């Protein structure tokens, strides 16, 4: 189910393509709050050149603004608490929040603020914005798939998205590493970011 559908009347009228919006999907237009209890923001990074380490951030908050008639008017904002990083090993988590990596005491938040959104086709979308880690802000494009909408048992209207992006951590000043005796390095520069988002629609204003 795509959030937005477009069709042209015929070949002769191709120059005047008209947007056709499904009323049920247009009804999804509104402001949403990301539900951290049912969402995850994680990452995967290569370790010692031979395996992957996966982690996530337990504490995050954010909002979505969806436009069911024009995806370009949609937006997203996310704040992630760095100290909540969890890779399953406390010593490793402690290293990640230290000055060697995120320096969470000085820079407690990682943030994303969208600057544009577009439909790629069907249920696939791309949200582009500014990702800030430590004191570095750089553009990031996140490809997402719309998983649909539902009303939960408490009457909350929900939407779901999942997707990801790849970054070079060195672009954000995360450059710590250690050389391996057999060649290569301890931690890869490339990091895969993973997003699984459930968001609740705000009640209409009285």
CSV table of C-alpha atoms in Angstrom, one decimal:
chain,number,residue,atom,x,y,z
A,1,UNK,CA,0.0,0.0,0.0
A,2,UNK,CA,1.6,3.2,-1.2
A,3,UNK,CA,1.1,6.4,0.7
A,4,UNK,CA,0.9,8.3,-2.6
A,5,UNK,CA,-0.3,7.2,-6.0
A,6,UNK,CA,0.0,9.0,-9.3
A,7,UNK,CA,-1.4,8.2,-12.8
A,8,UNK,CA,-1.8,10.1,-16.0
A,9,UNK,CA,-5.0,10.1,-18.0
A,10,UNK,CA,-3.5,8.9,-21.2
A,11,UNK,CA,-0.4,9.4,-23.5
A,12,UNK,CA,-2.0,12.5,-25.0
A,13,UNK,CA,-2.3,14.0,-21.6
A,14,UNK,CA,1.0,12.9,-20.2
A,15,UNK,CA,2.1,16.5,-19.8
A,16,UNK,CA,-0.7,17.1,-17.4
A,17,UNK,CA,-0.2,14.2,-15.0
A,18,UNK,CA,-2.7,14.5,-12.1
A,19,UNK,CA,-2.0,13.3,-8.5
A,20,UNK,CA,-4.6,10.8,-7.3
A,21,UNK,CA,-4.8,10.3,-3.6
A,22,UNK,CA,-6.4,7.4,-1.9
A,23,UNK,CA,-8.8,8.9,0.7
A,24,UNK,CA,-7.8,6.2,3.3
A,25,UNK,CA,-4.1,7.1,2.8
A,26,UNK,CA,-4.8,10.8,2.8
A,27,UNK,CA,-6.4,10.3,6.3
A,28,UNK,CA,-2.9,9.4,7.6
A,29,UNK,CA,-1.8,13.0,7.2
A,30,UNK,CA,-0.9,14.5,10.5
A,31,UNK,CA,1.6,14.7,13.3
A,32,UNK,CA,3.1,11.6,14.9
A,33,UNK,CA,5.2,10.8,17.9
A,34,UNK,CA,7.7,8.0,17.6
A,35,UNK,CA,7.0,5.2,20.1
A,36,UNK,CA,10.4,4.2,21.6
A,37,UNK,CA,8.9,1.1,23.2
A,38,UNK,CA,8.1,-0.3,19.8
A,39,UNK,CA,10.8,1.2,17.7
A,40,UNK,CA,14.5,0.5,17.3
A,41,UNK,CA,17.5,2.5,16.1
A,42,UNK,CA,20.5,0.3,15.6
A,43,UNK,CA,23.8,-0.2,13.8
A,44,UNK,CA,26.1,-2.9,12.4
A,45,UNK,CA,29.8,-2.6,12.1
A,46,UNK,CA,32.5,-5.0,11.0
A,47,UNK,CA,34.9,-6.1,13.8
A,48,UNK,CA,38.4,-7.4,13.3
A,49,UNK,CA,37.7,-7.8,9.6
A,50,UNK,CA,35.9,-11.1,10.1
A,51,UNK,CA,32.5,-10.6,11.9
A,52,UNK,CA,29.8,-8.0,12.6
A,53,UNK,CA,28.9,-6.3,15.9
A,54,UNK,CA,25.4,-5.1,16.2
A,55,UNK,CA,24.1,-2.5,18.7
A,56,UNK,CA,21.2,-0.2,19.3
A,57,UNK,CA,20.3,2.9,21.3
A,58,UNK,CA,17.7,2.2,24.0
A,59,UNK,CA,16.7,5.8,24.5
A,60,UNK,CA,15.5,8.0,21.7
A,61,UNK,CA,12.6,10.3,20.9
A,62,UNK,CA,11.3,11.9,17.8
A,63,UNK,CA,8.4,13.1,15.6
A,64,UNK,CA,7.1,12.7,12.1
A,65,UNK,CA,4.9,15.0,10.1
A,66,UNK,CA,3.2,13.1,7.3
A,67,UNK,CA,1.4,14.6,4.3
A,68,UNK,CA,-0.9,12.1,2.6
A,69,UNK,CA,-1.1,14.3,-0.5
A,70,UNK,CA,2.5,15.3,-1.1
A,71,UNK,CA,5.5,13.4,0.4
A,72,UNK,CA,7.7,16.5,-0.1
A,73,UNK,CA,5.8,18.1,2.8
A,74,UNK,CA,6.6,15.3,5.2
A,75,UNK,CA,9.4,15.6,7.8
A,76,UNK,CA,11.1,13.8,10.6
A,77,UNK,CA,13.1,14.7,13.7
A,78,UNK,CA,14.9,12.3,16.0
A,79,UNK,CA,17.1,12.7,19.1
A,80,UNK,CA,19.2,9.7,20.3
A,81,UNK,CA,20.8,9.5,23.7
A,82,UNK,CA,24.3,8.3,23.2
A,83,UNK,CA,24.8,6.9,26.7
A,84,UNK,CA,22.0,4.4,26.0
A,85,UNK,CA,24.1,2.5,23.5
A,86,UNK,CA,23.9,-1.3,23.9
A,87,UNK,CA,26.0,-3.9,22.1
A,88,UNK,CA,25.6,-6.6,24.7
A,89,UNK,CA,29.0,-6.1,26.3
A,90,UNK,CA,29.3,-3.4,29.0
A,91,UNK,CA,33.1,-2.8,28.5
A,92,UNK,CA,32.5,-2.3,24.8
A,93,UNK,CA,29.6,0.1,25.5
A,94,UNK,CA,31.8,2.0,27.9
A,95,UNK,CA,34.5,2.4,25.2
A,96,UNK,CA,31.9,3.6,22.7
A,97,UNK,CA,30.7,6.4,25.0
A,98,UNK,CA,34.2,7.5,25.9
A,99,UNK,CA,36.3,10.2,24.2
A,100,UNK,CA,37.7,7.6,21.8
A,101,UNK,CA,34.3,7.4,20.1
A,102,UNK,CA,31.2,9.4,20.9
A,103,UNK,CA,32.4,11.3,24.0
A,104,UNK,CA,28.9,11.1,25.4
A,105,UNK,CA,29.6,13.3,28.4
A,106,UNK,CA,30.4,16.3,26.2
A,107,UNK,CA,28.0,15.4,23.3
A,108,UNK,CA,25.1,13.5,24.9
A,109,UNK,CA,22.8,13.5,21.8
A,110,UNK,CA,22.9,12.3,18.2
A,111,UNK,CA,20.3,14.1,16.1
A,112,UNK,CA,18.6,13.9,12.7
A,113,UNK,CA,16.6,16.7,11.2
A,114,UNK,CA,15.1,16.1,7.8
A,115,UNK,CA,15.4,18.6,5.0
A,116,UNK,CA,13.4,16.8,2.2
A,117,UNK,CA,11.4,13.7,1.5
A,118,UNK,CA,10.4,11.9,-1.7
A,119,UNK,CA,8.6,8.8,-2.9
A,120,UNK,CA,10.9,6.4,-4.8
A,121,UNK,CA,8.0,4.2,-6.0
A,122,UNK,CA,5.4,2.1,-4.4
A,123,UNK,CA,5.9,2.0,-0.6
A,124,UNK,CA,9.6,3.1,-0.8
A,125,UNK,CA,10.6,6.6,0.3
A,126,UNK,CA,13.8,8.6,0.9
A,127,UNK,CA,14.2,11.1,3.7
A,128,UNK,CA,17.2,13.3,3.5
A,129,UNK,CA,18.4,15.5,6.3
A,130,UNK,CA,21.2,16.6,8.6
A,131,UNK,CA,22.8,14.0,11.0
A,132,UNK,CA,24.8,15.5,13.9
A,133,UNK,CA,27.2,13.3,15.8
A,134,UNK,CA,29.5,15.1,18.3
A,135,UNK,CA,30.1,18.5,16.8
A,136,UNK,CA,29.9,17.4,13.2
A,137,UNK,CA,26.8,17.8,11.0
A,138,UNK,CA,26.6,16.2,7.6
A,139,UNK,CA,23.8,15.2,5.1
A,140,UNK,CA,22.3,11.7,5.3
A,141,UNK,CA,19.8,10.0,3.1
A,142,UNK,CA,17.7,7.3,4.7
A,143,UNK,CA,15.8,4.8,2.5
A,144,UNK,CA,12.5,3.6,4.1
A,145,UNK,CA,9.7,1.3,3.4
A,146,UNK,CA,6.2,2.1,4.6
A,147,UNK,CA,4.9,-1.0,6.4
A,148,UNK,CA,1.3,0.2,6.7
A,149,UNK,CA,-1.0,1.7,9.3
A,150,UNK,CA,-3.3,0.2,12.1
A,151,UNK,CA,-5.3,1.1,15.1
A,152,UNK,CA,-3.9,-0.6,18.2
A,153,UNK,CA,-6.0,-2.1,21.1
A,154,UNK,CA,-5.8,1.2,22.9
A,155,UNK,CA,-7.2,3.1,20.0
A,156,UNK,CA,-3.9,4.7,18.9
A,157,UNK,CA,-3.5,5.2,15.2
A,158,UNK,CA,-0.1,3.9,14.2
A,159,UNK,CA,2.1,3.9,11.1
A,160,UNK,CA,5.3,1.9,10.6
A,161,UNK,CA,8.5,2.4,8.6
A,162,UNK,CA,11.7,0.4,8.3
A,163,UNK,CA,14.9,1.0,6.5
A,164,UNK,CA,18.5,2.1,6.8
A,165,UNK,CA,21.5,3.9,5.5
A,166,UNK,CA,25.3,3.5,5.3
A,167,UNK,CA,27.8,6.0,6.6
A,168,UNK,CA,31.6,6.3,7.0
A,169,UNK,CA,32.0,7.0,10.7
A,170,UNK,CA,35.2,9.0,10.0
A,171,UNK,CA,33.1,11.6,8.2
A,172,UNK,CA,31.7,12.4,11.7
A,173,UNK,CA,35.0,12.4,13.5
A,174,UNK,CA,34.8,8.9,14.8
A,175,UNK,CA,38.3,7.8,13.8
A,176,UNK,CA,39.6,5.6,16.7
A,177,UNK,CA,41.0,2.3,15.5
A,178,UNK,CA,43.7,-0.3,16.1
A,179,UNK,CA,45.8,-2.1,13.5
A,180,UNK,CA,45.7,-5.9,13.5
A,181,UNK,CA,48.9,-8.0,13.3
A,182,UNK,CA,47.5,-9.9,10.3
A,183,UNK,CA,46.6,-6.7,8.5
A,184,UNK,CA,43.5,-4.5,8.5
A,185,UNK,CA,42.0,-2.7,11.4
A,186,UNK,CA,39.9,-3.6,14.5
A,187,UNK,CA,36.8,-1.5,13.5
A,188,UNK,CA,35.6,-0.8,10.0
A,189,UNK,CA,34.9,2.7,8.8
A,190,UNK,CA,31.6,1.8,7.2
A,191,UNK,CA,28.6,1.5,9.5
A,192,UNK,CA,25.2,0.4,8.6
A,193,UNK,CA,22.3,2.2,10.3
A,194,UNK,CA,19.0,0.4,10.9
A,195,UNK,CA,15.6,2.0,11.6
A,196,UNK,CA,12.4,0.3,12.6
A,197,UNK,CA,9.9,2.9,13.5
A,198,UNK,CA,6.4,2.8,15.0
A,199,UNK,CA,4.7,6.2,15.4
A,200,UNK,CA,1.5,7.2,17.0
A,201,UNK,CA,-0.8,9.9,15.5
A,202,UNK,CA,-1.5,12.9,17.7
A,203,UNK,CA,-5.1,13.6,18.6
A,204,UNK,CA,-6.6,16.4,16.7
A,205,UNK,CA,-6.7,19.8,18.4
A,206,UNK,CA,-9.9,20.8,19.9
